[in-house]
Coordinates of C-alpha atoms and ligand atoms in Angstrom, one line a residue:
M1 CA 91.5 4.9 -91.4
S2 CA 89.2 2.6 -89.7
V3 CA 90.8 -1.2 -89.3
N4 CA 87.8 -3.5 -90.7
K5 CA 86.9 -5.8 -87.2
E6 CA 83.4 -7.3 -89.1
I7 CA 83.5 -10.9 -87.3
K8 CA 82.4 -13.7 -90.0
K9 CA 80.0 -15.2 -88.4
V10 CA 78.9 -19.5 -88.4
T11 CA 75.6 -19.8 -90.6
T12 CA 74.6 -23.0 -91.9
H13 CA 76.0 -22.1 -95.0
T14 CA 79.1 -22.3 -93.3
L15 CA 78.1 -25.6 -91.9
Q16 CA 77.6 -27.2 -95.0
K17 CA 81.1 -25.9 -96.5
M18 CA 82.7 -27.6 -93.3
K19 CA 81.3 -30.3 -94.4
A20 CA 82.7 -30.4 -98.0
G21 CA 85.9 -29.1 -97.4
G22 CA 86.1 -32.0 -94.6
E23 CA 86.2 -29.3 -91.5
K24 CA 84.8 -30.9 -88.9
I25 CA 82.4 -28.9 -86.3
S26 CA 82.5 -28.1 -83.0
M27 CA 79.9 -27.7 -81.2
L28 CA 79.1 -27.6 -77.3
T29 CA 76.5 -26.5 -75.3
A30 CA 75.5 -23.4 -73.4
Y31 CA 72.5 -22.3 -71.3
D32 CA 73.8 -18.9 -70.0
F33 CA 75.5 -15.6 -70.7
S34 CA 78.9 -15.6 -69.1
F35 CA 79.8 -19.7 -70.7
A36 CA 78.2 -18.3 -74.0
K37 CA 80.5 -15.8 -73.7
I38 CA 83.6 -17.3 -72.9
F39 CA 82.7 -20.1 -75.7
D40 CA 82.6 -17.7 -78.6
Q41 CA 85.7 -16.5 -78.2
A42 CA 87.5 -19.6 -77.9
G43 CA 85.7 -19.7 -81.4
I44 CA 83.2 -22.6 -80.7
D45 CA 81.3 -23.0 -84.4
I46 CA 78.0 -24.1 -82.5
I47 CA 76.7 -23.2 -78.9
L48 CA 73.0 -25.5 -78.6
V49 CA 70.8 -24.3 -75.7
G50 CA 70.3 -28.0 -75.2
D51 CA 67.3 -29.2 -73.3
S52 CA 69.4 -31.2 -71.2
A53 CA 69.1 -27.4 -69.4
S54 CA 66.3 -29.6 -67.2
N55 CA 69.6 -31.5 -66.0
V56 CA 72.3 -30.0 -65.5
M57 CA 70.4 -26.2 -64.6
A58 CA 67.6 -27.4 -62.9
G59 CA 68.3 -31.0 -61.5
H60 CA 65.7 -32.7 -62.8
E61 CA 66.3 -36.2 -63.4
T62 CA 64.9 -36.1 -67.3
T63 CA 64.4 -33.2 -70.1
L64 CA 61.0 -33.8 -69.9
P65 CA 60.1 -31.0 -67.4
I66 CA 61.5 -28.0 -68.9
T67 CA 59.3 -25.5 -70.8
L68 CA 59.5 -23.4 -73.6
D69 CA 59.5 -20.6 -71.4
Q70 CA 62.8 -21.7 -69.6
M71 CA 64.3 -22.4 -73.0
I72 CA 63.2 -19.2 -74.3
Y73 CA 64.9 -17.6 -71.0
H74 CA 67.8 -19.9 -71.4
A75 CA 68.4 -18.7 -75.4
Q76 CA 68.2 -15.4 -74.5
S77 CA 70.7 -15.6 -72.0
V78 CA 73.0 -16.9 -74.1
V79 CA 72.8 -15.1 -77.4
R80 CA 73.5 -11.9 -75.6
G81 CA 77.0 -13.6 -74.6
I82 CA 78.0 -14.8 -78.1
N83 CA 79.1 -12.4 -80.9
R84 CA 80.6 -15.5 -83.9
C85 CA 78.9 -18.9 -83.5
L86 CA 76.0 -20.2 -85.0
V87 CA 72.8 -20.7 -81.8
V88 CA 70.3 -24.0 -82.0
V89 CA 68.0 -23.5 -79.8
D90 CA 66.2 -27.1 -78.3
L91 CA 62.4 -27.3 -78.7
P92 CA 61.7 -28.9 -75.7
F93 CA 59.0 -32.0 -74.9
G94 CA 55.3 -31.0 -75.8
S95 CA 56.1 -27.9 -78.0
Y96 CA 56.1 -29.5 -81.2
Q97 CA 54.4 -33.5 -81.1
S98 CA 51.1 -32.4 -80.7
N99 CA 51.2 -31.3 -84.8
S100 CA 53.0 -29.1 -87.3
Q101 CA 51.8 -26.1 -86.2
I102 CA 51.6 -26.1 -83.0
A103 CA 55.6 -27.1 -83.9
L104 CA 56.2 -23.7 -85.6
A105 CA 54.3 -21.7 -83.0
S106 CA 56.7 -22.8 -80.7
A107 CA 59.4 -22.4 -83.4
I108 CA 58.3 -19.2 -84.2
R109 CA 58.8 -17.8 -80.4
I110 CA 62.4 -19.5 -79.9
M111 CA 63.2 -17.0 -82.7
K112 CA 61.2 -13.5 -82.2
E113 CA 62.1 -13.4 -78.7
T114 CA 65.7 -14.8 -78.4
G115 CA 67.6 -14.1 -81.3
G116 CA 68.5 -17.9 -81.6
H117 CA 69.2 -18.8 -85.3
S118 CA 68.0 -22.1 -85.7
I119 CA 65.6 -24.9 -83.7
K120 CA 66.3 -28.6 -83.0
L121 CA 63.6 -31.3 -82.3
E122 CA 63.9 -34.8 -81.6
G123 CA 62.9 -38.1 -83.9
G124 CA 62.3 -38.5 -87.7
E125 CA 59.4 -39.9 -89.6
E126 CA 57.2 -38.2 -87.1
V127 CA 58.3 -35.2 -86.7
L128 CA 58.7 -34.5 -90.6
D129 CA 55.7 -32.5 -91.3
S130 CA 57.0 -30.0 -88.6
V131 CA 60.3 -29.9 -90.1
S132 CA 59.0 -29.4 -93.4
K133 CA 56.7 -26.7 -92.0
I134 CA 59.6 -24.7 -90.6
V135 CA 61.6 -24.8 -92.9
S136 CA 59.2 -23.4 -95.3
A137 CA 58.8 -20.4 -92.9
G138 CA 62.2 -19.9 -93.3
I139 CA 63.8 -21.4 -89.9
P140 CA 66.9 -23.3 -89.7
V141 CA 66.4 -27.1 -88.2
M142 CA 68.4 -29.5 -87.2
G143 CA 67.3 -33.2 -86.2
H144 CA 68.6 -35.3 -83.7
L145 CA 68.4 -39.3 -84.4
G146 CA 69.8 -42.1 -82.2
L147 CA 69.1 -42.1 -78.2
T148 CA 66.6 -39.4 -78.3
P149 CA 65.8 -38.0 -74.6
Q150 CA 62.6 -36.4 -74.8
S151 CA 61.4 -40.4 -76.2
I152 CA 63.3 -41.7 -72.4
Y153 CA 60.2 -43.3 -71.0
K154 CA 59.3 -45.3 -74.5
F155 CA 63.0 -47.0 -74.9
G156 CA 63.5 -46.6 -71.0
T157 CA 67.1 -46.7 -70.9
Y158 CA 69.8 -45.0 -72.5
T159 CA 72.0 -47.6 -73.7
V160 CA 73.0 -47.4 -77.2
R161 CA 70.7 -47.2 -79.8
A162 CA 70.0 -48.6 -83.5
K163 CA 72.7 -52.3 -82.5
E164 CA 69.7 -53.9 -84.1
A165 CA 69.2 -54.1 -87.9
D166 CA 65.8 -52.9 -88.4
E167 CA 66.5 -49.9 -85.6
A168 CA 69.7 -49.0 -87.9
A169 CA 67.6 -49.3 -91.0
K170 CA 64.8 -46.9 -89.6
L171 CA 67.3 -44.9 -88.9
K172 CA 69.6 -44.7 -91.9
K173 CA 65.9 -43.8 -93.6
D174 CA 64.7 -41.2 -90.9
A175 CA 68.4 -39.4 -91.7
L176 CA 67.5 -39.1 -95.4
L177 CA 64.1 -37.7 -94.4
L178 CA 65.2 -35.2 -92.6
Q179 CA 67.6 -33.5 -95.4
E180 CA 64.5 -33.9 -97.7
A181 CA 62.3 -31.6 -96.0
G182 CA 65.3 -29.2 -95.5
A183 CA 67.0 -29.8 -92.0
F184 CA 70.0 -28.7 -92.4
A185 CA 72.5 -30.8 -89.8
I186 CA 71.4 -33.7 -88.3
V187 CA 73.1 -35.1 -84.2
L188 CA 73.3 -38.8 -83.9
E189 CA 73.2 -39.3 -80.2
K190 CA 74.8 -43.0 -79.2
I191 CA 74.6 -45.0 -81.5
P192 CA 77.7 -47.8 -82.9
A193 CA 80.3 -45.8 -84.8
A194 CA 80.0 -47.8 -88.1
L195 CA 76.4 -46.5 -88.9
A196 CA 76.8 -42.9 -87.7
K197 CA 80.2 -43.0 -90.6
E198 CA 77.4 -44.6 -92.9
V199 CA 74.6 -42.0 -92.6
S200 CA 76.9 -38.8 -92.5
E201 CA 78.5 -40.3 -95.9
S202 CA 75.0 -40.7 -97.0
L203 CA 74.3 -36.8 -96.6
H204 CA 75.3 -33.8 -97.8
I205 CA 74.1 -32.0 -94.9
P206 CA 76.8 -32.2 -91.8
T207 CA 75.9 -34.8 -88.5
I208 CA 77.2 -33.8 -85.2
G209 CA 78.0 -36.9 -83.1
I210 CA 77.6 -37.8 -79.3
G211 CA 78.9 -41.3 -78.5
A212 CA 78.7 -41.7 -82.9
G213 CA 81.9 -41.7 -83.5
N214 CA 84.9 -40.3 -85.2
N215 CA 82.8 -40.0 -88.5
C216 CA 80.5 -38.1 -87.9
D217 CA 81.0 -34.4 -89.6
G218 CA 81.0 -32.9 -85.8
Q219 CA 81.2 -33.6 -82.3
V220 CA 79.0 -31.9 -79.2
L221 CA 79.4 -32.2 -75.9
V222 CA 77.3 -30.9 -72.8
M223 CA 79.3 -28.5 -70.7
H224 CA 78.7 -29.6 -67.2
D225 CA 80.4 -33.3 -68.6
M226 CA 83.1 -32.2 -70.2
L227 CA 84.1 -29.0 -67.9
G228 CA 83.6 -31.3 -64.6
I229 CA 80.8 -29.7 -63.4
N230 CA 78.9 -32.7 -63.0
T231 CA 81.1 -35.5 -62.4
E232 CA 78.9 -38.0 -61.7
F233 CA 78.0 -39.2 -65.4
K234 CA 80.8 -40.7 -66.9
P235 CA 79.8 -42.3 -70.4
R236 CA 82.4 -44.3 -72.4
F237 CA 81.9 -41.7 -74.9
L238 CA 82.7 -38.6 -73.0
R239 CA 86.1 -36.8 -72.6
Q240 CA 86.3 -34.4 -69.2
Y241 CA 88.9 -31.4 -70.1
L242 CA 88.8 -29.8 -66.9
N243 CA 87.6 -31.1 -62.9
I244 CA 85.4 -27.6 -62.2
Q245 CA 84.0 -29.8 -59.5
E246 CA 87.3 -30.4 -57.6
Q247 CA 88.9 -26.5 -58.4
V248 CA 85.5 -25.0 -57.1
D249 CA 85.4 -27.1 -54.0
N250 CA 88.6 -26.5 -52.9
A251 CA 88.3 -22.2 -53.8
V252 CA 85.4 -22.4 -51.8
K253 CA 86.8 -24.6 -49.0
K254 CA 89.5 -21.8 -49.2
Y255 CA 87.2 -18.9 -48.7
I256 CA 85.4 -20.6 -45.7
A257 CA 88.4 -21.4 -43.3
D258 CA 89.8 -17.3 -44.9
V259 CA 86.5 -15.9 -43.3
K260 CA 86.4 -17.4 -40.2
S261 CA 90.3 -17.3 -39.7
K262 CA 89.8 -13.3 -40.3
D263 CA 92.1 -13.8 -43.1
F264 CA 89.4 -11.9 -45.4
P265 CA 89.3 -9.0 -46.4
N266 CA 93.0 -8.0 -45.3
E267 CA 94.3 -4.3 -45.4
Q268 CA 94.5 -4.2 -49.1
E269 CA 90.6 -5.3 -49.7
Q270 CA 89.6 -2.8 -47.9
Y271 CA 88.5 0.8 -48.1
Ligands
KIV301 O1 70.1 -31.1 -74.8 C1 71.2 -31.6 -75.5 O2 71.8 -31.4 -74.5 C2 71.5 -32.1 -76.2 C3 72.4 -32.8 -77.0 C4 72.8 -33.9 -76.0 C5 73.1 -33.3 -78.1 O3 70.3 -32.7 -77.5

């Protein structure tokens, strides 16, 4: 008798059901095969192949330099490591802003070349045509409002967004427009918790918060921040679950000492 080992995969429909049933959605970024495998096996609902790869993988100051080809490389590696979770891939800066044809072509490249399940792009009203076009092609789209790092030079800082009434009103309108255009979820980054609650309650699609309080339908963190790989970044919204930087530093120092003292390799560690 064969045992049915079929795994129930997370889809965009699963996420809608989770929102309707009040179950919170967990999302983390990942950029490579090995971490994606660990996160998927741990039971994460969504892996975001974020353009934050530009910062945490490539060492750039902003997300702007990363290219579509580089995002595709990261996404391919992540998809090879997962079996259950939904994979969302960021459209990088410059790959969708010019017009909806270019946006669709970029989204198609991601879907064809990576095996990812959906794409994410930043902005509201200004990217609506692109969202509709991509959704019409059968590609699930996640929106991203609030702090949108690809527009950092427009805003000048990474401070909390939509504190003023006019910006909050635009964000609420943008969220509804994204939903109408067919987005399956929206990331809300660094906005007041009360505003995120209002937006989340006004939508039937899930919101995923980062620095947006506890009333979003899910939460996302950048893996390097929550695992303590990158320890310089300590915003108020971050909960750090590990200090990998310290543990790796200790391990590498011990290894160097063992090599120098000729303790490594010992007799059992050779042929
Ligand atoms: O690129 C990224 O990591 C993101 C998250 C911060 C949501 O967009």
